[in-house]
Amino acid sequence: MTVDSSPAGSLKPNSPLLALEKKIQAAGISCEWTTSWDESALLQIDIASGRSSRAVLISDEDAPTCLEMDFAKIRALGEYEAFYALEENPSIEVALTATSGPTHRLMERIPGWVTADPEENLRTKAQGSVTITGTRSEDWSAEISSPSKRFSVFCSFVPVTLKLKGRQLRTYSEALAFLEGAGNAILFELDLKYGLSFTFRRMRPVGPMRFGRRTHQNASAPTLPKLQYAAEPLSLYRYARSAVGMPLLEFLAYYQVLEYYFSRYSQRDLLDKLRNELRDPNFRADDERQLSRILRITRQPGRGYGDERSQLKATVRYSVSEDAISDFFSANPEVLGHFSAKKQAIAGLEPVDPKRKKGDLADLLCERIYEIRCRVVHTKEDGGGQVDSLLMPFSPEAESLRAENVLMRFLAQKVLIAGAVDLPA
């Protein structure tokens, strides 16, 4: 790569970022030039992360700090904003996100929290630290504190990090398991003792993991509605729309919108069958065999007619046409790619390709929706199926539900519209 033909051409010959590029290449680590939003040169470095890698962007301003690092001994861990340094004094550092209030205020509620000089780390308001030690002669310790200089270079806008220090870990898998086991235990006990809720900050989805339903921009001004929507399912729909960053919760809320109408639309099929039987000129009320047939039709296991899977299909079939579903996929190619991929992001699911559909498309989608629903809600350790079939929060499979939820939102909207009544003028 020549300087003249790359973003590095804008740098001065003595730029520390150019020196960093030489050091990275000498270590056999992949890197390439790119630019920031203001066209400033950035060096993208691929840090090892198990069998893959994670790209970090380094600016000329941060290059001097990076020149002091040995990138060959740094590992990115899992889906978290976390890094492991394989040094003489090894350490794991992971970004924390507070879920119950401003981070810097919560830190002050931890006994032993010592506020540091604000000049020590100008990138965060939560300057300070608290050391966590054990009583069993452990070979490691922990610390919650402002991010280190190294971490601040890799991850921006991180108020506070958890650092696990001293434990020698030979492999990537051991480091990730230690972070998840020991780190989550620390956070859980902070919740138990002080009522403080923190989670590991996760990498933001990129590329194909970002899904959003594409809709045609409506150029007309808003008008007063002509329809009135049922309050309960509409509330569930709004709840799903507010579940930002929680794909499992969002999926279940959309499913509950559909579920609200199960009894109505499954009973509609029942009424049609009963009506056809009773309209038959040969029907006789004194014929016990014919009356038994009526009883068999009306026999139902729950509030609706048929099992839950059948009720789901009846609801979707009534509310959404095949053409509308096909148009939805045509307008959302990223979602189509997710559903039709040979290797599905969620293990055990079969591809659904509207262009090569076999059988009823609505039924195929309902089978898929019901299977996901079961894997979300059946989280028993002992008799609810294989443990590896569960969809757990924060897993890559759960993140892939973002595409499923684009379809679920579309179906929930259609079901709400189908169940609406005229709004009085």
Coordinates of C-alpha atoms in Angstrom, one line a residue:
M1 CA 0.0 0.0 0.0
T2 CA 1.6 3.3 -1.0
V3 CA 1.1 6.5 1.1
D4 CA 0.2 8.6 -2.0
S5 CA -2.8 6.4 -3.0
S6 CA -4.3 5.9 0.5
P7 CA -5.7 8.1 3.3
A8 CA -2.3 8.0 4.9
G9 CA -1.1 10.4 2.2
S10 CA -2.6 13.2 4.2
L11 CA -0.3 12.5 7.2
K12 CA 3.0 14.1 8.0
P13 CA 6.1 11.9 7.4
N14 CA 6.8 11.7 11.1
S15 CA 3.2 10.8 12.0
P16 CA 3.0 8.2 14.9
L17 CA 0.2 6.5 12.9
L18 CA 2.6 5.7 10.1
A19 CA 5.0 4.3 12.7
L20 CA 2.2 2.2 14.1
E21 CA 1.4 0.8 10.7
K22 CA 5.0 -0.5 10.3
K23 CA 4.9 -2.0 13.8
I24 CA 1.6 -3.8 13.1
Q25 CA 2.8 -5.1 9.8
A26 CA 6.1 -6.3 11.3
A27 CA 4.0 -8.3 13.9
G28 CA 2.1 -10.0 11.0
I29 CA -1.2 -8.4 12.0
S30 CA -3.7 -7.4 9.3
C31 CA -4.3 -3.6 8.9
E32 CA -5.6 -1.2 6.3
W33 CA -6.2 2.5 5.9
T34 CA -9.6 4.1 6.0
T35 CA -11.1 7.6 6.8
S36 CA -13.3 9.1 9.5
W37 CA -16.4 11.2 8.9
D38 CA -14.2 14.3 8.5
E39 CA -11.8 12.5 6.0
S40 CA -9.1 12.1 8.6
A41 CA -6.8 9.1 8.1
L42 CA -7.5 6.1 10.4
L43 CA -5.6 2.8 10.7
Q44 CA -7.9 -0.2 10.9
I45 CA -6.3 -3.0 12.9
D46 CA -7.7 -6.5 13.1
I47 CA -7.4 -7.8 16.6
A48 CA -7.6 -11.6 17.1
S49 CA -10.9 -12.9 18.6
G50 CA -11.0 -16.7 18.7
R51 CA -11.2 -18.0 15.2
S52 CA -12.2 -14.6 13.8
S53 CA -11.0 -11.0 14.4
R54 CA -12.4 -7.6 15.4
A55 CA -11.5 -4.4 13.7
V56 CA -10.5 -1.3 15.8
L57 CA -9.9 2.1 14.3
I58 CA -6.9 4.1 15.5
S59 CA -6.5 7.8 14.9
D60 CA -3.2 9.8 14.7
E61 CA -4.1 11.2 18.1
D62 CA -4.3 7.8 19.7
A63 CA -1.3 6.3 17.9
P64 CA 1.3 7.2 20.5
T65 CA -0.7 5.1 23.1
C66 CA -0.9 2.2 20.7
L67 CA 2.8 2.3 20.0
E68 CA 3.3 1.2 23.6
M69 CA 1.0 -1.9 23.1
D70 CA 1.9 -5.4 21.9
F71 CA -1.1 -6.1 19.7
A72 CA 0.0 -9.7 19.3
K73 CA -0.9 -10.2 23.0
I74 CA -4.3 -8.6 22.9
R75 CA -7.5 -10.6 22.2
A76 CA -11.1 -9.3 21.8
L77 CA -13.6 -11.4 23.7
G78 CA -16.9 -12.7 22.4
E79 CA -19.7 -10.3 21.4
Y80 CA -18.7 -7.9 24.2
E81 CA -16.7 -4.7 24.2
A82 CA -14.0 -6.6 26.1
F83 CA -10.3 -7.3 25.6
Y84 CA -7.8 -9.7 27.2
A85 CA -4.2 -8.7 27.5
L86 CA -1.8 -11.7 27.7
E87 CA 0.9 -10.0 29.6
E88 CA 3.1 -10.7 32.6
N89 CA 0.2 -9.4 34.7
P90 CA -2.8 -10.5 32.5
S91 CA -6.1 -8.7 32.7
I92 CA -9.5 -8.7 31.1
E93 CA -11.4 -5.4 30.7
V94 CA -15.0 -5.1 29.7
A95 CA -17.3 -2.1 29.3
L96 CA -20.2 -1.9 31.7
T97 CA -23.6 -0.4 31.0
A98 CA -25.9 0.7 33.8
T99 CA -29.5 -0.2 33.4
S100 CA -30.9 1.6 36.5
G101 CA -29.6 5.2 36.3
P102 CA -26.6 7.4 35.5
T103 CA -23.4 5.4 35.8
H104 CA -21.4 8.0 37.7
R105 CA -24.1 8.4 40.3
L106 CA -24.4 4.6 40.8
M107 CA -20.7 4.2 41.3
E108 CA -20.8 6.5 44.4
R109 CA -23.2 4.0 46.1
I110 CA -20.6 1.2 46.1
P111 CA -18.7 1.2 49.5
G112 CA -15.0 1.7 48.9
W113 CA -15.5 3.7 45.7
V114 CA -12.7 6.3 45.5
T115 CA -13.1 9.3 43.3
A116 CA -10.1 10.0 41.1
D117 CA -8.7 13.2 39.7
P118 CA -10.9 14.3 36.8
E119 CA -7.8 15.1 34.8
E120 CA -6.9 11.4 34.8
N121 CA -9.5 10.5 32.3
L122 CA -11.2 13.3 30.4
R123 CA -13.4 10.9 28.3
T124 CA -15.6 9.8 31.2
K125 CA -17.6 11.4 34.1
A126 CA -17.2 8.3 36.3
Q127 CA -13.6 8.8 37.4
G128 CA -12.7 6.6 40.3
S129 CA -12.3 3.0 41.3
V130 CA -13.2 0.3 43.7
T131 CA -11.1 -2.8 44.2
I132 CA -12.8 -6.2 44.8
T133 CA -10.8 -8.8 46.6
G134 CA -11.5 -12.2 48.0
T135 CA -11.1 -14.1 51.3
R136 CA -9.9 -17.4 50.0
S137 CA -6.4 -16.6 48.8
E138 CA -7.6 -16.2 45.2
D139 CA -5.0 -15.8 42.5
W140 CA -7.0 -12.9 40.9
S141 CA -8.7 -9.7 41.8
A142 CA -11.3 -7.4 40.3
E143 CA -11.7 -3.7 39.9
I144 CA -14.5 -1.4 38.7
S145 CA -13.0 1.8 37.5
S146 CA -12.6 4.4 34.8
P147 CA -11.5 2.7 31.5
S148 CA -7.7 2.3 31.0
K149 CA -6.0 4.4 28.3
R150 CA -5.7 1.3 26.1
F151 CA -9.4 0.5 26.4
S152 CA -10.4 4.2 25.8
V153 CA -8.6 3.9 22.5
F154 CA -10.5 0.8 21.4
C155 CA -13.9 1.7 22.7
S156 CA -15.4 5.3 22.8
F157 CA -17.8 6.8 25.4
V158 CA -17.4 4.1 28.0
P159 CA -18.0 5.5 31.5
V160 CA -16.7 2.6 33.5
T161 CA -15.2 -0.9 33.0
L162 CA -14.8 -4.1 35.0
K163 CA -11.2 -5.4 35.1
L164 CA -10.3 -9.0 36.1
K165 CA -6.6 -9.1 37.0
G166 CA -4.0 -11.8 37.6
R167 CA -5.6 -15.0 36.3
Q168 CA -3.4 -16.8 33.8
L169 CA -5.6 -18.0 31.0
R170 CA -4.1 -20.1 28.2
T171 CA -6.8 -19.9 25.5
Y172 CA -9.4 -17.6 24.1
S173 CA -12.2 -20.0 25.3
E174 CA -10.8 -20.0 28.9
A175 CA -10.6 -16.2 28.9
L176 CA -14.2 -15.8 27.6
A177 CA -15.5 -18.4 30.0
F178 CA -13.8 -16.6 32.9
L179 CA -15.2 -13.3 31.9
E180 CA -18.7 -14.6 31.7
G181 CA -18.5 -16.8 34.8
A182 CA -16.6 -14.5 37.3
G183 CA -17.7 -11.2 35.7
N184 CA -21.4 -12.0 35.7
A185 CA -21.2 -13.3 39.3
I186 CA -19.6 -9.9 40.4
L187 CA -22.4 -8.0 38.7
F188 CA -25.1 -10.2 40.1
E189 CA -23.8 -9.7 43.7
L190 CA -23.6 -5.9 43.1
D191 CA -27.3 -6.1 42.4
L192 CA -28.0 -8.3 45.5
K193 CA -26.0 -6.2 47.9
Y194 CA -26.5 -2.6 46.6
G195 CA -29.4 -2.8 44.1
L196 CA -27.1 -1.8 41.2
S197 CA -27.9 -3.2 37.8
F198 CA -25.0 -3.4 35.3
T199 CA -24.5 -5.5 32.2
F200 CA -21.6 -6.1 29.8
R201 CA -21.8 -3.7 26.9
R202 CA -22.1 -5.7 23.7
M203 CA -20.8 -4.9 20.2
R204 CA -23.3 -3.1 18.1
P205 CA -24.7 -5.2 15.3
V206 CA -23.1 -4.3 12.0
G207 CA -23.7 -5.3 8.3
P208 CA -26.4 -8.0 7.9
M209 CA -27.3 -7.8 11.6
R210 CA -29.0 -4.4 11.1
F211 CA -32.6 -4.8 10.0
G212 CA -35.3 -2.3 9.6
R213 CA -38.5 -2.6 7.7
R214 CA -38.5 -0.5 4.6
T215 CA -41.7 1.4 4.0
H216 CA -42.7 3.7 1.2
Q217 CA -42.5 7.3 2.3
N218 CA -46.0 8.7 2.6
A219 CA -46.0 12.2 1.1
S220 CA -49.5 13.1 2.3
A221 CA -50.2 15.0 5.5
P222 CA -51.7 13.0 8.4
T223 CA -55.5 12.8 8.6
L224 CA -57.9 11.8 11.4
P225 CA -58.2 8.0 11.6
K226 CA -61.2 6.2 10.4
L227 CA -60.6 3.0 12.3
Q228 CA -60.5 2.2 16.0
Y229 CA -58.1 -0.5 17.2
A230 CA -58.6 -2.8 20.2
A231 CA -56.9 -1.3 23.2
E232 CA -55.2 -4.5 24.6
P233 CA -53.4 -5.7 21.5
L234 CA -52.5 -2.1 20.6
S235 CA -50.9 -1.7 24.0
L236 CA -48.9 -4.9 23.4
Y237 CA -47.9 -3.6 20.0
R238 CA -46.6 -0.3 21.5
Y239 CA -44.8 -2.3 24.1
A240 CA -43.0 -4.3 21.4
R241 CA -42.1 -1.1 19.6
S242 CA -40.5 0.2 22.8
A243 CA -38.4 -2.9 23.4
V244 CA -35.3 -1.4 21.8
G245 CA -32.3 -3.7 22.0
M246 CA -34.4 -6.6 23.5
P247 CA -35.3 -8.8 20.5
L248 CA -36.7 -11.7 22.6
L249 CA -39.1 -9.4 24.5
E250 CA -40.0 -7.7 21.2
F251 CA -40.8 -11.0 19.6
L252 CA -43.0 -12.2 22.4
A253 CA -44.9 -8.9 22.5
Y254 CA -45.7 -9.1 18.8
Y255 CA -46.7 -12.7 19.2
Q256 CA -49.1 -11.7 22.0
V257 CA -50.7 -9.3 19.6
L258 CA -51.4 -12.2 17.2
E259 CA -52.4 -14.4 20.2
Y260 CA -55.0 -11.9 21.3
Y261 CA -57.1 -12.8 18.2
F262 CA -56.7 -16.6 18.3
S263 CA -60.1 -17.4 19.6
R264 CA -61.9 -15.0 17.2
Y265 CA -60.4 -16.3 14.0
S266 CA -60.1 -20.0 15.0
Q267 CA -63.8 -19.9 16.0
R268 CA -64.6 -18.4 12.6
D269 CA -63.4 -21.6 11.0
L270 CA -65.5 -23.6 13.5
L271 CA -68.6 -21.6 12.7
D272 CA -68.2 -22.1 9.0
K273 CA -67.9 -25.9 9.5
L274 CA -71.0 -26.0 11.8
R275 CA -72.9 -23.9 9.4
N276 CA -72.1 -26.2 6.5
E277 CA -73.2 -29.3 8.5
L278 CA -76.5 -27.7 9.6
R279 CA -77.3 -26.4 6.1
D280 CA -77.1 -29.9 4.7
P281 CA -80.7 -30.9 3.7
N282 CA -79.9 -34.4 5.0
F283 CA -79.1 -33.3 8.5
R284 CA -81.5 -34.7 11.1
A285 CA -81.5 -33.6 14.7
D286 CA -82.8 -37.1 15.8
D287 CA -79.8 -38.9 14.2
E288 CA -77.3 -39.6 16.9
R289 CA -74.4 -40.2 14.5
Q290 CA -74.9 -36.8 12.9
L291 CA -75.2 -35.2 16.4
S292 CA -71.9 -36.9 17.4
R293 CA -70.2 -35.4 14.3
I294 CA -71.4 -32.0 15.5
L295 CA -69.9 -32.6 18.9
R296 CA -66.6 -33.7 17.4
I297 CA -66.4 -30.4 15.5
T298 CA -67.1 -28.3 18.5
R299 CA -64.7 -30.2 20.8
Q300 CA -61.8 -27.9 21.5
P301 CA -58.9 -28.1 23.9
G302 CA -58.7 -24.4 24.8
R303 CA -60.4 -21.1 24.3
G304 CA -60.1 -21.2 20.6
Y305 CA -60.7 -24.0 18.1
G306 CA -57.7 -26.4 17.6
D307 CA -54.2 -26.3 19.1
E308 CA -52.2 -23.1 19.3
R309 CA -50.3 -23.7 16.1
S310 CA -53.6 -24.1 14.2
Q311 CA -55.0 -20.9 15.8
L312 CA -51.9 -19.0 14.8
K313 CA -52.3 -20.1 11.2
A314 CA -56.1 -19.2 11.2
T315 CA -55.3 -15.8 12.5
V316 CA -52.6 -15.0 10.0
R317 CA -54.5 -16.5 7.1
Y318 CA -57.5 -14.3 7.8
S319 CA -55.5 -11.1 8.3
V320 CA -52.8 -11.2 5.7
S321 CA -53.0 -12.2 2.0
E322 CA -50.2 -14.3 0.3
D323 CA -49.6 -11.4 -2.1
A324 CA -49.1 -9.0 0.8
I325 CA -46.5 -11.3 2.4
S326 CA -44.7 -11.6 -0.9
D327 CA -44.7 -7.8 -1.4
F328 CA -43.3 -7.5 2.1
F329 CA -40.3 -9.7 1.3
S330 CA -39.8 -7.9 -2.0
A331 CA -39.6 -4.6 -0.3
N332 CA -37.2 -5.9 2.4
P333 CA -34.4 -7.8 0.6
E334 CA -32.2 -8.0 3.8
V335 CA -35.0 -9.7 5.6
L336 CA -35.6 -12.0 2.6
G337 CA -31.9 -12.9 2.7
H338 CA -32.2 -13.9 6.4
F339 CA -35.2 -16.1 5.8
S340 CA -34.0 -17.8 2.7
A341 CA -30.3 -18.3 3.6
K342 CA -29.2 -22.0 3.3
K343 CA -27.5 -21.7 6.7
Q344 CA -30.0 -20.2 9.1
A345 CA -28.8 -17.9 11.8
I346 CA -31.1 -19.8 14.2
A347 CA -30.2 -23.4 14.4
G348 CA -32.9 -25.9 13.5
L349 CA -35.0 -23.6 11.3
E350 CA -35.6 -24.4 7.7
P351 CA -35.1 -21.7 5.0
V352 CA -38.3 -20.0 3.8
D353 CA -37.9 -18.5 0.3
P354 CA -41.1 -16.9 -1.1
K355 CA -39.7 -17.3 -4.6
R356 CA -39.4 -21.1 -4.2
K357 CA -42.1 -21.8 -1.7
K358 CA -43.5 -25.3 -1.3
G359 CA -46.9 -25.2 0.1
D360 CA -48.8 -22.3 1.6
L361 CA -46.4 -19.4 2.5
A362 CA -48.4 -18.2 5.4
D363 CA -48.4 -21.7 6.9
L364 CA -44.6 -22.1 6.5
L365 CA -44.1 -18.8 8.2
C366 CA -46.5 -19.7 11.0
E367 CA -44.6 -23.0 11.6
R368 CA -41.4 -21.0 11.9
I369 CA -43.0 -18.4 14.2
Y370 CA -44.4 -21.1 16.5
E371 CA -41.1 -22.9 16.7
I372 CA -39.3 -19.7 17.7
R373 CA -42.0 -18.9 20.2
C374 CA -41.5 -22.3 21.9
R375 CA -37.7 -21.9 22.1
V376 CA -38.1 -18.5 23.7
V377 CA -40.6 -19.4 26.4
H378 CA -39.6 -23.0 27.2
T379 CA -36.4 -22.4 29.2
K380 CA -36.6 -25.3 31.6
E381 CA -33.3 -26.8 32.6
D382 CA -34.6 -30.3 32.9
G383 CA -37.6 -31.4 30.7
G384 CA -38.2 -28.6 28.3
G385 CA -36.0 -29.9 25.4
Q386 CA -32.4 -29.7 24.7
V387 CA -30.5 -26.9 26.4
D388 CA -28.8 -25.9 23.2
S389 CA -32.2 -25.4 21.6
L390 CA -33.1 -22.5 23.9
L391 CA -33.0 -19.0 22.7
M392 CA -31.2 -17.1 25.4
P393 CA -30.9 -13.3 25.8
F394 CA -27.8 -11.7 24.3
S395 CA -26.8 -14.8 22.2
P396 CA -26.0 -14.4 18.5
E397 CA -29.3 -16.3 17.8
A398 CA -31.3 -13.9 19.8
E399 CA -29.7 -11.0 18.0
S400 CA -30.7 -12.6 14.7
L401 CA -34.3 -12.2 15.9
R402 CA -34.1 -8.6 14.7
A403 CA -34.9 -9.9 11.2
E404 CA -37.7 -12.1 12.5
N405 CA -39.2 -9.1 14.3
V406 CA -39.4 -7.1 11.2
L407 CA -41.8 -9.7 9.9
M408 CA -43.6 -10.0 13.2
R409 CA -44.2 -6.2 13.3
F410 CA -45.7 -6.4 9.8
L411 CA -48.0 -9.3 10.8
A412 CA -49.0 -7.6 14.0
Q413 CA -50.0 -4.5 12.1
K414 CA -52.1 -6.5 9.7
V415 CA -53.9 -8.3 12.5
L416 CA -54.6 -5.0 14.3
I417 CA -56.1 -3.6 11.1
A418 CA -58.2 -6.7 10.4
G419 CA -59.6 -6.5 13.9
A420 CA -60.4 -2.8 13.8
V421 CA -63.8 -1.3 13.8
D422 CA -65.1 2.0 12.4
L423 CA -64.2 5.0 14.5
P424 CA -67.3 7.3 15.0
A425 CA -67.0 10.5 13.1

